[in-house]
Coordinates of C-alpha atoms and ligand atoms in Angstrom, one line a residue:
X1332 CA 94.0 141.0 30.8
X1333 CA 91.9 138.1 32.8
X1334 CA 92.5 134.6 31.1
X1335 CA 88.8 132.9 30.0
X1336 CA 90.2 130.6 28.2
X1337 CA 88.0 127.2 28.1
X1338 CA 89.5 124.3 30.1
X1339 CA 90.4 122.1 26.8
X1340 CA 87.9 118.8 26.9
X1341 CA 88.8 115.0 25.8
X1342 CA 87.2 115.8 22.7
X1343 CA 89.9 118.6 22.0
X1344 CA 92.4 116.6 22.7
X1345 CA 91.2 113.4 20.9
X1346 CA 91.2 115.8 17.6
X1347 CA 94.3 117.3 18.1
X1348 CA 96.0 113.3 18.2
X1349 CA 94.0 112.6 15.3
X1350 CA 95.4 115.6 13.3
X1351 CA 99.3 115.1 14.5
X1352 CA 99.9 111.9 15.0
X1353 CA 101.6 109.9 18.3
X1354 CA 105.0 112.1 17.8
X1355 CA 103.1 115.5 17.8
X1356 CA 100.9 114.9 21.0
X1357 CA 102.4 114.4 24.7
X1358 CA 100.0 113.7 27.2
X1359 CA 101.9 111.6 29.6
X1360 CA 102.9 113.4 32.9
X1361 CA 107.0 111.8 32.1
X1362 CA 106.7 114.2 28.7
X1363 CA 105.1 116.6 30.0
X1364 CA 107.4 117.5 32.8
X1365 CA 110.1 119.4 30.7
X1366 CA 108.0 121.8 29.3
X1367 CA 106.4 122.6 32.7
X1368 CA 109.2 124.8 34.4
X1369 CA 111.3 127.3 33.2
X1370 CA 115.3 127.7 34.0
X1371 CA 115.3 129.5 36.7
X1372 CA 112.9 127.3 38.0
X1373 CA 110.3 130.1 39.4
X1374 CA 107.1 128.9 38.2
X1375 CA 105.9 125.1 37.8
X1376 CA 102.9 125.2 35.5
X1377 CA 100.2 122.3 34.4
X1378 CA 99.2 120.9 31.2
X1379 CA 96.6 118.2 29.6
X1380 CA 98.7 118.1 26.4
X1381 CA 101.9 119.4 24.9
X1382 CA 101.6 120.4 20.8
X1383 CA 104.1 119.3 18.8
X1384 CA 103.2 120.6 15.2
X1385 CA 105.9 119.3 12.5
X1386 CA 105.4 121.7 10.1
X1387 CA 103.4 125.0 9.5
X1388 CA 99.9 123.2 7.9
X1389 CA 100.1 121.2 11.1
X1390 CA 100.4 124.2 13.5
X1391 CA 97.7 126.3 12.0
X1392 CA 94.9 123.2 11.4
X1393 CA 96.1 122.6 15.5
X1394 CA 95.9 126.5 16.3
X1395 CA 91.9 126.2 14.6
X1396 CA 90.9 123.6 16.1
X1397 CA 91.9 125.4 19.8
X1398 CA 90.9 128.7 19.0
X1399 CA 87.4 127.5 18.1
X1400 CA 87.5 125.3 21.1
X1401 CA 88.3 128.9 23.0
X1402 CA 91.4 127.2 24.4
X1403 CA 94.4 129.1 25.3
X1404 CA 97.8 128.5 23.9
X1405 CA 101.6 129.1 25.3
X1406 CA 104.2 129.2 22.8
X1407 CA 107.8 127.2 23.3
X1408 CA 110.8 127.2 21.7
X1409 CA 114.1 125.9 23.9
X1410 CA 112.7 127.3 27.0
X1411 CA 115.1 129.1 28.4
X1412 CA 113.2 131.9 28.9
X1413 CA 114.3 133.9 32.0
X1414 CA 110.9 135.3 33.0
X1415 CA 109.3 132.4 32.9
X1416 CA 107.8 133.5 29.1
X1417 CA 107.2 129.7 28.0
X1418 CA 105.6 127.8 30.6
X1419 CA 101.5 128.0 31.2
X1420 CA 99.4 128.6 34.5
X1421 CA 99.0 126.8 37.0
X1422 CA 95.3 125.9 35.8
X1423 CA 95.5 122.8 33.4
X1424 CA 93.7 125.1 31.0
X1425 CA 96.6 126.0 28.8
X1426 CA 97.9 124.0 25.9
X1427 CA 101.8 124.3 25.1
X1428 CA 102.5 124.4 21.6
X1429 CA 106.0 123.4 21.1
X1430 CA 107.9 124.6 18.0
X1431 CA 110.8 121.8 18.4
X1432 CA 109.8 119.8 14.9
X1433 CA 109.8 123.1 12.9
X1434 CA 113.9 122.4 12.6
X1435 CA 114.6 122.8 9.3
X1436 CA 116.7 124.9 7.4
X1437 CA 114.9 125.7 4.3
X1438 CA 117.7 128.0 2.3
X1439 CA 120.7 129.4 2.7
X1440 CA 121.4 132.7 0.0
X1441 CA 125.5 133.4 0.8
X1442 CA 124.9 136.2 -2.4
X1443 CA 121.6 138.0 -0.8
X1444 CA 123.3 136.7 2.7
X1445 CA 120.4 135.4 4.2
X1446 CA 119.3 132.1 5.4
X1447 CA 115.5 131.0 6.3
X1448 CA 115.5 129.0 9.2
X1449 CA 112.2 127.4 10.8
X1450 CA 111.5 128.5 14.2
X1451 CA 112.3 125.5 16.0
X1452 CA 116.0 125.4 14.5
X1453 CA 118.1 126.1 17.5
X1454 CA 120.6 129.2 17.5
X1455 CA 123.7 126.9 17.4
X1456 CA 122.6 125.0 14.4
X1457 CA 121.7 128.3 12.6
X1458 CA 125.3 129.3 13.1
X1459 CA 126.7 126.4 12.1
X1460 CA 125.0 126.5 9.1
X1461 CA 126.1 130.0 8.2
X1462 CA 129.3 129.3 8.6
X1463 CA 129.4 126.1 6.4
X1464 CA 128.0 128.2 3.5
X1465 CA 130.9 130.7 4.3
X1466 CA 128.9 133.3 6.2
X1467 CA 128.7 134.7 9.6
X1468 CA 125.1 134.5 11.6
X1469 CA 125.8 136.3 14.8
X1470 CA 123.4 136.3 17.0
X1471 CA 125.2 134.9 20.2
X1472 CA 124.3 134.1 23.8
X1473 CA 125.1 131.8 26.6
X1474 CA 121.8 129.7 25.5
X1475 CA 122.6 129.4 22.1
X1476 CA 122.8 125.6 22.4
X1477 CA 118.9 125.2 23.5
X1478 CA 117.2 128.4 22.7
X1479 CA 115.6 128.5 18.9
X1480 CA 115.7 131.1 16.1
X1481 CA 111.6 131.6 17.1
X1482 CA 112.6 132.2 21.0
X1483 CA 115.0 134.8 20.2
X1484 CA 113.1 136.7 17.8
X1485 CA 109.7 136.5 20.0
X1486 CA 112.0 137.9 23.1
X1487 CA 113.9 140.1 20.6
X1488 CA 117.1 138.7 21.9
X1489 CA 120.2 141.0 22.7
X1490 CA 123.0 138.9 24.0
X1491 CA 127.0 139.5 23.5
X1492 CA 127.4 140.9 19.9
X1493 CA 124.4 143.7 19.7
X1494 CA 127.3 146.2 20.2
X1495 CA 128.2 145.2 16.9
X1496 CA 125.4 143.9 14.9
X1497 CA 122.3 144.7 17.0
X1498 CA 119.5 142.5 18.8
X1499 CA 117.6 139.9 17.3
X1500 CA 115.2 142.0 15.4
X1501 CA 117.9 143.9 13.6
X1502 CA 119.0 140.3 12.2
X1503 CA 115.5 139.4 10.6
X1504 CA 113.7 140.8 7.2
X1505 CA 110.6 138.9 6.7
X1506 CA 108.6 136.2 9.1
X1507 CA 106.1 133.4 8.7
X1508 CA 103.2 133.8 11.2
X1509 CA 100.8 131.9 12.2
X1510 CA 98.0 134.5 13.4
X1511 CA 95.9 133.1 16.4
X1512 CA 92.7 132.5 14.5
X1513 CA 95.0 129.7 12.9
X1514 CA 95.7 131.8 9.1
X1515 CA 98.9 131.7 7.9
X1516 CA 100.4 135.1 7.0
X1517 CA 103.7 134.2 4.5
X1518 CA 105.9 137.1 5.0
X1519 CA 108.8 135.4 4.4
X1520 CA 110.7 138.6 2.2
X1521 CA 114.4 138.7 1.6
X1522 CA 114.1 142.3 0.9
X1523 CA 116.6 145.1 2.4
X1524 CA 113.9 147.3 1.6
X1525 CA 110.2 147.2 1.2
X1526 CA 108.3 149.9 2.7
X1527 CA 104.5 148.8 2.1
X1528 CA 102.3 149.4 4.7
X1529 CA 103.2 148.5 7.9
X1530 CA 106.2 146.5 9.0
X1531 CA 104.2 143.9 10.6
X1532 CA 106.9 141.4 11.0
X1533 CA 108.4 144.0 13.6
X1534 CA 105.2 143.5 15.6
X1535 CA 105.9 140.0 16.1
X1536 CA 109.4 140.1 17.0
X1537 CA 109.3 140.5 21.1
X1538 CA 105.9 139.7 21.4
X1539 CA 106.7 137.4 23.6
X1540 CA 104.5 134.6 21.8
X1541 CA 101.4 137.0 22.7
X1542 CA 100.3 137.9 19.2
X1543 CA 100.7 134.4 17.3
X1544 CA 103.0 131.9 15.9
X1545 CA 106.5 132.4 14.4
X1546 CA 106.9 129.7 12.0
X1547 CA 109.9 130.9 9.9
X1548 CA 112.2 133.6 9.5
X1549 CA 114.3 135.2 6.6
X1550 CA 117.8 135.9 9.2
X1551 CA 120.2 138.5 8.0
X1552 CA 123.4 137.0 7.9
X1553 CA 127.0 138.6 7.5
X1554 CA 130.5 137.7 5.5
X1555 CA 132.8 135.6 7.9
X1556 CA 134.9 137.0 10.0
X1557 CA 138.8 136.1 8.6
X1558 CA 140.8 137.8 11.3
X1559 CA 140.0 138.0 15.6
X1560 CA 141.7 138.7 18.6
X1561 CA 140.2 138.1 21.5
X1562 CA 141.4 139.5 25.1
X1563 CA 140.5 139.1 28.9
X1564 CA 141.9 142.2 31.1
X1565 CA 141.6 142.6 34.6
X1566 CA 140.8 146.2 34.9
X1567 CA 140.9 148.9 37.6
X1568 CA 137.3 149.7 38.4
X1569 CA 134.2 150.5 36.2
X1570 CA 135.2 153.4 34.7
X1571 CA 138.3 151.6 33.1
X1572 CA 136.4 149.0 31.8
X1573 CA 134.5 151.8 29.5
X1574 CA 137.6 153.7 28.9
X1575 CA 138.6 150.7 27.3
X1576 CA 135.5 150.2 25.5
X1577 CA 135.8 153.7 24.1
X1578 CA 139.7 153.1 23.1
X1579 CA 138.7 150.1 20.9
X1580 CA 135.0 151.6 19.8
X1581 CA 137.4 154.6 18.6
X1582 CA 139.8 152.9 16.8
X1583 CA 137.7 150.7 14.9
X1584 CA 133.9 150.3 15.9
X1585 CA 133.2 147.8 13.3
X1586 CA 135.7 145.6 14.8
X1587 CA 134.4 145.6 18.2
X1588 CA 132.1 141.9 18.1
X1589 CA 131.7 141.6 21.4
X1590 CA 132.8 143.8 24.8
X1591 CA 131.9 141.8 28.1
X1592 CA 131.8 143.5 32.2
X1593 CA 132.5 140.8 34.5
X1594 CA 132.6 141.6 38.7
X1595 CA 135.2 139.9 40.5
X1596 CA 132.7 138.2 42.4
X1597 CA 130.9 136.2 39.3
X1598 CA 134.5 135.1 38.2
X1599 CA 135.5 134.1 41.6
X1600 CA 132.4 132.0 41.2
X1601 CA 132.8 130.4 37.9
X1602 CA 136.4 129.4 39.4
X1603 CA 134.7 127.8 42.6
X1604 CA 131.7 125.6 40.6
X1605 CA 132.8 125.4 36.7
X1606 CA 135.1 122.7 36.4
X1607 CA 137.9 123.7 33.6
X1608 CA 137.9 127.2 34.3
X1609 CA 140.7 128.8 35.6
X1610 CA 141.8 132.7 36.3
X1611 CA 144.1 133.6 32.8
X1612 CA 145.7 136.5 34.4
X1613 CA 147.8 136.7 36.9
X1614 CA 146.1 137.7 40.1
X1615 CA 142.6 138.2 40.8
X1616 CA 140.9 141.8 40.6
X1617 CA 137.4 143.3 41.2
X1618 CA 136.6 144.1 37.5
X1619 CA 138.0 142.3 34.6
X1620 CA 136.6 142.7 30.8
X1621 CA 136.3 140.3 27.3
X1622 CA 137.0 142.2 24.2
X1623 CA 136.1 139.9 21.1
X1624 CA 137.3 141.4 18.0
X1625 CA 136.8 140.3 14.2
X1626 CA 136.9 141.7 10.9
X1627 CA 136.1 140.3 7.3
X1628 CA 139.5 141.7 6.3
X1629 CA 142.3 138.9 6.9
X1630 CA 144.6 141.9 6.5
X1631 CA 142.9 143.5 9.9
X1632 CA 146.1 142.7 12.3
X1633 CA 143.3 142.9 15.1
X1634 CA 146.2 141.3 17.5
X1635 CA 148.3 144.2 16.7
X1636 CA 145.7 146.7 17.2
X1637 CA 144.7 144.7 20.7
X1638 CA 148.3 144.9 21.6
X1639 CA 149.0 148.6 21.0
X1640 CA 145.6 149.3 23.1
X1641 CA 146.4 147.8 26.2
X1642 CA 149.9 148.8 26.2
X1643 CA 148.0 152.5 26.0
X1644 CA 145.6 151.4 28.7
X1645 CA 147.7 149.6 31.3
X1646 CA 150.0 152.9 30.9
X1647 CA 146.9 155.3 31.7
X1648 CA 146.2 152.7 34.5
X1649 CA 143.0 151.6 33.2
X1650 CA 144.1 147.9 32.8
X1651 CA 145.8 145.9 35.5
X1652 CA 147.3 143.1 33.8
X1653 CA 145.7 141.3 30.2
X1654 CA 146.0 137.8 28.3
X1655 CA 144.9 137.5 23.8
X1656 CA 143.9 133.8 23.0
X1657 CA 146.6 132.3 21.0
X1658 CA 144.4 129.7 19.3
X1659 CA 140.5 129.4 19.1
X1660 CA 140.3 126.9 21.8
X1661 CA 142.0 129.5 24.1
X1662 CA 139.9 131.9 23.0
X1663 CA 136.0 129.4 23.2
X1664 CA 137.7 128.8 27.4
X1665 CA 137.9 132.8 28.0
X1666 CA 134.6 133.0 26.6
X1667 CA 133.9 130.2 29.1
X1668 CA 134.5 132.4 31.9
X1669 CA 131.7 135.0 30.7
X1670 CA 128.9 132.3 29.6
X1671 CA 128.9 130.4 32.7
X1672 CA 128.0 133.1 34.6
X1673 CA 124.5 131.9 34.8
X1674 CA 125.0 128.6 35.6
X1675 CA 127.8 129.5 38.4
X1676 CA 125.2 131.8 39.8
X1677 CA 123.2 129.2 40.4
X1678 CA 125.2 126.6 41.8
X1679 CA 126.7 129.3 44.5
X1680 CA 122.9 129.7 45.8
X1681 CA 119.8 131.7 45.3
X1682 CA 120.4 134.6 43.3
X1683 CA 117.7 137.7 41.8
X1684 CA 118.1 139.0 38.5
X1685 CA 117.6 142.2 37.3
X1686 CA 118.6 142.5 33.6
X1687 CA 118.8 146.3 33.2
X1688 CA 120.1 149.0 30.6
X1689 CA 121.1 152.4 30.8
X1690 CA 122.9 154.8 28.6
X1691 CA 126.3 153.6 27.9
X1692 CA 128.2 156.7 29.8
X1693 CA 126.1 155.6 32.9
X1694 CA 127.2 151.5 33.3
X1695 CA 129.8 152.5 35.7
X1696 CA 127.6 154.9 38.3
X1697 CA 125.2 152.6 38.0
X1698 CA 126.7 149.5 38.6
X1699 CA 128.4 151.5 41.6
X1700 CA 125.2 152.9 43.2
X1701 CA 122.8 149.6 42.5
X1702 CA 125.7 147.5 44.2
X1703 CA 125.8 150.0 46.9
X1704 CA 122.5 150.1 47.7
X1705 CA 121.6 146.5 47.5
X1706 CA 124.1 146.0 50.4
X1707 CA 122.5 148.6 52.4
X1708 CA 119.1 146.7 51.9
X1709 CA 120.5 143.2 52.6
X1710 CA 124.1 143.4 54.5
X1711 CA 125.9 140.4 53.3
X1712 CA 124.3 140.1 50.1
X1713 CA 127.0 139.6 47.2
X1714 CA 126.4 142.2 44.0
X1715 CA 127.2 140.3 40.5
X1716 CA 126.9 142.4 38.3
X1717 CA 128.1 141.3 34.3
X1718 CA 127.3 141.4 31.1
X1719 CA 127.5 143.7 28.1
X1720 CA 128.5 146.8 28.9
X1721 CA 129.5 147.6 24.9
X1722 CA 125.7 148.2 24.6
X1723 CA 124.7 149.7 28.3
X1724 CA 122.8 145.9 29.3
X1725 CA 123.8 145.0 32.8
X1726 CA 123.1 142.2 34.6
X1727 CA 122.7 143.9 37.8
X1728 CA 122.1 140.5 39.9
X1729 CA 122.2 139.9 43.6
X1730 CA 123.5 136.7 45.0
X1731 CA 122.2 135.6 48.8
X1732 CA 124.3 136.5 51.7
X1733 CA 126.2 132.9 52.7
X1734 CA 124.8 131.5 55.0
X1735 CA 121.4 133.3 54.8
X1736 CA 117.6 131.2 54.0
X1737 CA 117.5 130.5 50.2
X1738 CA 113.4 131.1 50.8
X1739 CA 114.2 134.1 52.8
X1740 CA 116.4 135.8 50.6
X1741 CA 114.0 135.0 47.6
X1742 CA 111.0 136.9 49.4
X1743 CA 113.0 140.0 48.7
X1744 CA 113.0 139.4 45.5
X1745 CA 110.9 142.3 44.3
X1746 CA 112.5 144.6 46.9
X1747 CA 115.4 143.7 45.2
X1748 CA 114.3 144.6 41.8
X1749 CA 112.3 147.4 43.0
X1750 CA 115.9 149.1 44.5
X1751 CA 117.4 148.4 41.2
X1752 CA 114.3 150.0 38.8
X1753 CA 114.4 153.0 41.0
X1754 CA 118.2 153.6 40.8
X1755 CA 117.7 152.6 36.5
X1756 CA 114.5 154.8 36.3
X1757 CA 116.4 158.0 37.3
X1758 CA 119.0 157.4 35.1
X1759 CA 117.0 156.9 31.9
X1760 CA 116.9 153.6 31.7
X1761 CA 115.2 150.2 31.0
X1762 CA 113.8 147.4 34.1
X1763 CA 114.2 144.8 31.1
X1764 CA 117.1 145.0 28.4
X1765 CA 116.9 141.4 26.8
X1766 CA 114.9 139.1 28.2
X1767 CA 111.6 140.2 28.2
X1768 CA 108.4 140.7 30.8
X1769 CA 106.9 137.1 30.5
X1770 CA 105.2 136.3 33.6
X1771 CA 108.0 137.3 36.4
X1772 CA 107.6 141.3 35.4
X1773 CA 104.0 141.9 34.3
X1774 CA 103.6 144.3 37.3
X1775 CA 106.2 146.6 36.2
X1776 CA 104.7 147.9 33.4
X1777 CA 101.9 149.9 34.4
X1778 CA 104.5 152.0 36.3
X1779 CA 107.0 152.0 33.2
X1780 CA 104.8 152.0 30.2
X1781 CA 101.4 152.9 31.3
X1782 CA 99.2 155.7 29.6
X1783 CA 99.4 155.5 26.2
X1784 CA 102.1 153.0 25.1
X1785 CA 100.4 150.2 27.0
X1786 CA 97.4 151.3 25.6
X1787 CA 98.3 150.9 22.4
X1788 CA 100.1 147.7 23.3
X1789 CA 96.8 146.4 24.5
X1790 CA 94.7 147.6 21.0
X1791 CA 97.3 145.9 19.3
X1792 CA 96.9 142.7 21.5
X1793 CA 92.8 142.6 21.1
X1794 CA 92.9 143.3 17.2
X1795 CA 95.3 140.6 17.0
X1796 CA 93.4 138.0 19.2
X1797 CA 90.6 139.4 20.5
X1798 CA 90.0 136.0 22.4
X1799 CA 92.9 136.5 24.6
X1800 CA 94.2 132.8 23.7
X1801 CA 98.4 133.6 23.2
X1802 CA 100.0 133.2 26.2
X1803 CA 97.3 134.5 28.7
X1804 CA 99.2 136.3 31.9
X1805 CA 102.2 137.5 30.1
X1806 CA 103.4 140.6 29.4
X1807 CA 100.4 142.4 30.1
X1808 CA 99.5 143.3 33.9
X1809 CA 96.3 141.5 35.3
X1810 CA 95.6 144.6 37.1
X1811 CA 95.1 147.0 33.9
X1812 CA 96.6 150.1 33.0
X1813 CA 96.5 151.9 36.0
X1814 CA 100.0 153.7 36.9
X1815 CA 101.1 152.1 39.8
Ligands
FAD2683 P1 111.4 130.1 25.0 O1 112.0 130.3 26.4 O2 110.8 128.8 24.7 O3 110.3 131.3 24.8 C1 110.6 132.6 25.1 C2 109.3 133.4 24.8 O4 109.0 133.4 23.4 C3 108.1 132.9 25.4 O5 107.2 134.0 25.7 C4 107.4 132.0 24.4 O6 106.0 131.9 24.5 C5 107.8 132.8 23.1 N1 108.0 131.9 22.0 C6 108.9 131.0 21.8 N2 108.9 130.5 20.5 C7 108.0 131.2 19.9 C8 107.5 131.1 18.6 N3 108.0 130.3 17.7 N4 106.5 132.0 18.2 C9 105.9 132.8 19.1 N5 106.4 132.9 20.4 C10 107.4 132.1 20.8 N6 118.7 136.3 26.4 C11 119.3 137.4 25.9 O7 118.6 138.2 25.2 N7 120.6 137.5 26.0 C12 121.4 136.7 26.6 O8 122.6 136.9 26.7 C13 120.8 135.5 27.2 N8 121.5 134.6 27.9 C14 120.9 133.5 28.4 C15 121.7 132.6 29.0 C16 121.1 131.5 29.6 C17 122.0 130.4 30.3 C18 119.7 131.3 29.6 C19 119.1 130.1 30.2 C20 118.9 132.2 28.9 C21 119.5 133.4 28.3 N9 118.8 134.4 27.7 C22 119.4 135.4 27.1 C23 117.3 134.3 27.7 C24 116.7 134.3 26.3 O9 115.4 134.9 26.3 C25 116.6 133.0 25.7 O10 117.8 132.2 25.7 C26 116.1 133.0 24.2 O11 115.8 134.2 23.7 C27 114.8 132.2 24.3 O12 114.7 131.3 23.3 P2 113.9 129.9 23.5 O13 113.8 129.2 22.2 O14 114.4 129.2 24.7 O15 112.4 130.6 23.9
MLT2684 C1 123.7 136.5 30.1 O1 124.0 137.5 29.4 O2 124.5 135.6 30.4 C2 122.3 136.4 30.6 O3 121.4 137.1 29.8 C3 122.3 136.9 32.0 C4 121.7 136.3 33.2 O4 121.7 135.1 33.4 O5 121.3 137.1 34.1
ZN2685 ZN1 122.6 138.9 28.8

């Protein structure tokens, strides 16, 4: 879908400081900066002006006056997108419209358990504020302390508990939008159900910013947990890690909140560059596993159930050797471990992602024949794969061999990929679990999603904004639908 957007003129931008004010217009190059590059640092985009609506009214008079301008917009929430879904072109033509002032809370129901949080309220805050009021909102991810309520619902954010409580969509009932021509649709329903027409609100959710605004959202929340165990086991291979997975799943799936796959390799890293971290078990092994536990039942005895578990699987061989927190700080620095994955993978060098999914009977073969063949295709390279294996999403990432050309090893990067999607496509699987297409994987989906489904995708996109002003260059492929 080409971009031909307007480039926005002084007179734009004169109107849009006159409608919001000093604090909700950035124009100078220092405040700009931030908003011009994404985490992984792959793209470095340009700007004339950075939106900074402080409530809904404000967004939508802003969103009129661009959208009759013909100016194109790119939604941003924490940006911590990893596909670079927040950032604009490289043009100067796109306007970012940052959701940061819409922070507040505006109610908290602990009977209907549900709270409506403005999009710019940051996942942290949200879960603080569920649990003041007694309640439990659990979306969690290694982000959490950036990324806002309206990022994770426009990616449709998985992260560590969707084993338990499912992604970000599963955790919203109703959704203020602004619509690209600037109208405000209220859909803000607490409902459980309401079957009336069509679910619009689902439309929105992982649209990547591409359809309009999220301005608000009615979260699902759940009673607080009273009872947890948590555990980190070092485990014999792949296959024991699900065995174990399936031994807690069986015993009690409701109490499973979060079941983590770490490699050997991405712990050995978080030991080398996280400072605090250290290996709880006794010596080091080539798989290890998180299993986060919690029920609303203080009567649960989760730590007995843990215990009697391992013992099961360390007899069967699965697990190796295994540590349960004692106290909730020992349990937030084993979590440690598994969050700064990311940020360890990034201080040990250049590293590609490749955030896959297959069936959950499938993590082990193919964490075992993407590592394998990413070797073959680059000897030295390190395999680290991670992540949440409870729901089949793999972080199948590749760090550089030591040694080798940062640049060099990032030319490969969609080689890289590419052998990953191949090995994921014959096993029924996805090329992106959680985090999206943005801009880094437009060029996939023609291959994965061409035909009809992007065709619909793209009637959807035109009724929706037929101008082609949200977020130009994401999610769909410049080329067209064309099977590649
Ligand atoms: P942004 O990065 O600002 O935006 C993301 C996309 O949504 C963009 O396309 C943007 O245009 C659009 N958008 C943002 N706000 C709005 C809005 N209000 N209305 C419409 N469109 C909007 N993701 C997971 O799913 N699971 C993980 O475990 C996970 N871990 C992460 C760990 C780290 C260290 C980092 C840096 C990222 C991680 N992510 C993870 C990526 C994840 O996509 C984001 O953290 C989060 O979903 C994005 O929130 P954000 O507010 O930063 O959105
Ligand atoms: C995570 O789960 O930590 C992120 O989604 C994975 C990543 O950084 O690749
Ligand atoms: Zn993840």
């Amino acid at each position: 879908m080409p971009d031909t957007s307007a480039t926005p003129s002084p007179g734009l931008i004169e109107a849009l400081g006159n409608l919001l004010g000093p604090r909700g217009l950035l124009t100078a190059p220092e405040d700009l900066a931030p908003h011009l590059s994404d985490w992984r640092a792959l793209y470095r985009g340009a700007t004339p002006c950075v939106v900074r609506p402080a409530d809904t009214a404000e967004l939508a008079a802003a969103v009129k006056l661009c959208a009759a301008a013909g100016v194109a917009m790119v939604p941003q929430g924490g940006n911590t997108s990893m596909v670079g879904g927040a950032v604009p072109d490289e043009t100067g033509r796109q306007v970012v419209v940052s959701l940061a002032r819409l922070n507040r809370i505006r109610a908290l129901d602990p009977v209907d358990l549900t709270m409506t949080a403005e999009a710019g309220v940051v996942l942290k805050a949200a879960q603080v504020a569920a649990a003041e009021a007694g309640c439990l909102f659990p979306l969690s991810l290694g982000a959490e302390g950036t990324a806002t309520i309206g990022g994770v619902l426009s990616t449709n954010a998985g992260g560590n508990t969707t084993v338990r409580y499912g992604n970000a969509r599963e955790l919203m009932l109703g959704l203020e939008v602004v619509l690209p021509d600037g109208q405000v649709w209220d859909g803000l329903r607490r409902l459980r159900k309401d079957n009336t027409g069509y679910a619009l609100r689902h439309l929105f959710v992982g649209a990547e910013g591409t359809l309009g605004f999220i301005t608000a959202a009615v979260l699902r929340m759940y009673p607080r947990p009273r009872d947890t165990a948590l555990a980190f086991c070092a485990v014999a291979d792949e296959d024991s890690a699900l065995a174990l997975f399936r031994r807690f799943r069986d015993r009690d799936e409701s109490a499973v909140r979060a079941f983590e796959y770490m490699s050997g390799t991405g712990v050995d890293f978080c030991l080398r560059h996280i400072e605090g971290v250290t290996l709880p078990v006794s010596t080091r092994a080539d798989h290890y596993v998180l299993v986060d536990l919690a029920s609303p039942r203080p009567d649960a005895a989760l730590r007995d159930m843990a215990e009697a578990l391992l013992a099961e699987a360390m007899e069967a061989g699965e697990v190796l050797d295994a540590v349960l927190a004692e106290s909730e700080a020992q349990a937030q620095k084993l979590w440690k471990i598994r969050e700064e994955h990311p940020e360890a993978q990034k201080r040990e060098g250049a590293s590609v992602k490749n955030d896959v999914s297959v069936p959950v009977s499938r993590v082990p073969e193919m964490i075992r024949r993407c590592s394998e063949a990413l070797v073959r295709m680059i000897p030295g390279s390190r395999p680290v794969p991670f992540g949440h294996i409870g729901d089949g999403n793999i972080h199948m990432n590749l760090e550089q061999p030591p040694g080798m050309d940062a640049g060099a090893f990032l030319a490969r990067s969609h080689d890289i990929m590419d052998c990953v999607n191949d090995i994921v496509r014959e096993m029924d699987g996805s090329f992106s679990a959680e985090h999206g297409i943005g801009r880094l994987k437009t060029d996939m989906m023609p291959a994965w999603r061409g035909g009809a489904e992007l065709d619909a995708m793209q009637r959807i996109k035109a009724a929706l904004d037929p101008w082609g002003l949200m977020n130009p260059g994401k999610v769909f492929p410049a080329g067209g639908n064309h099977r590649a």
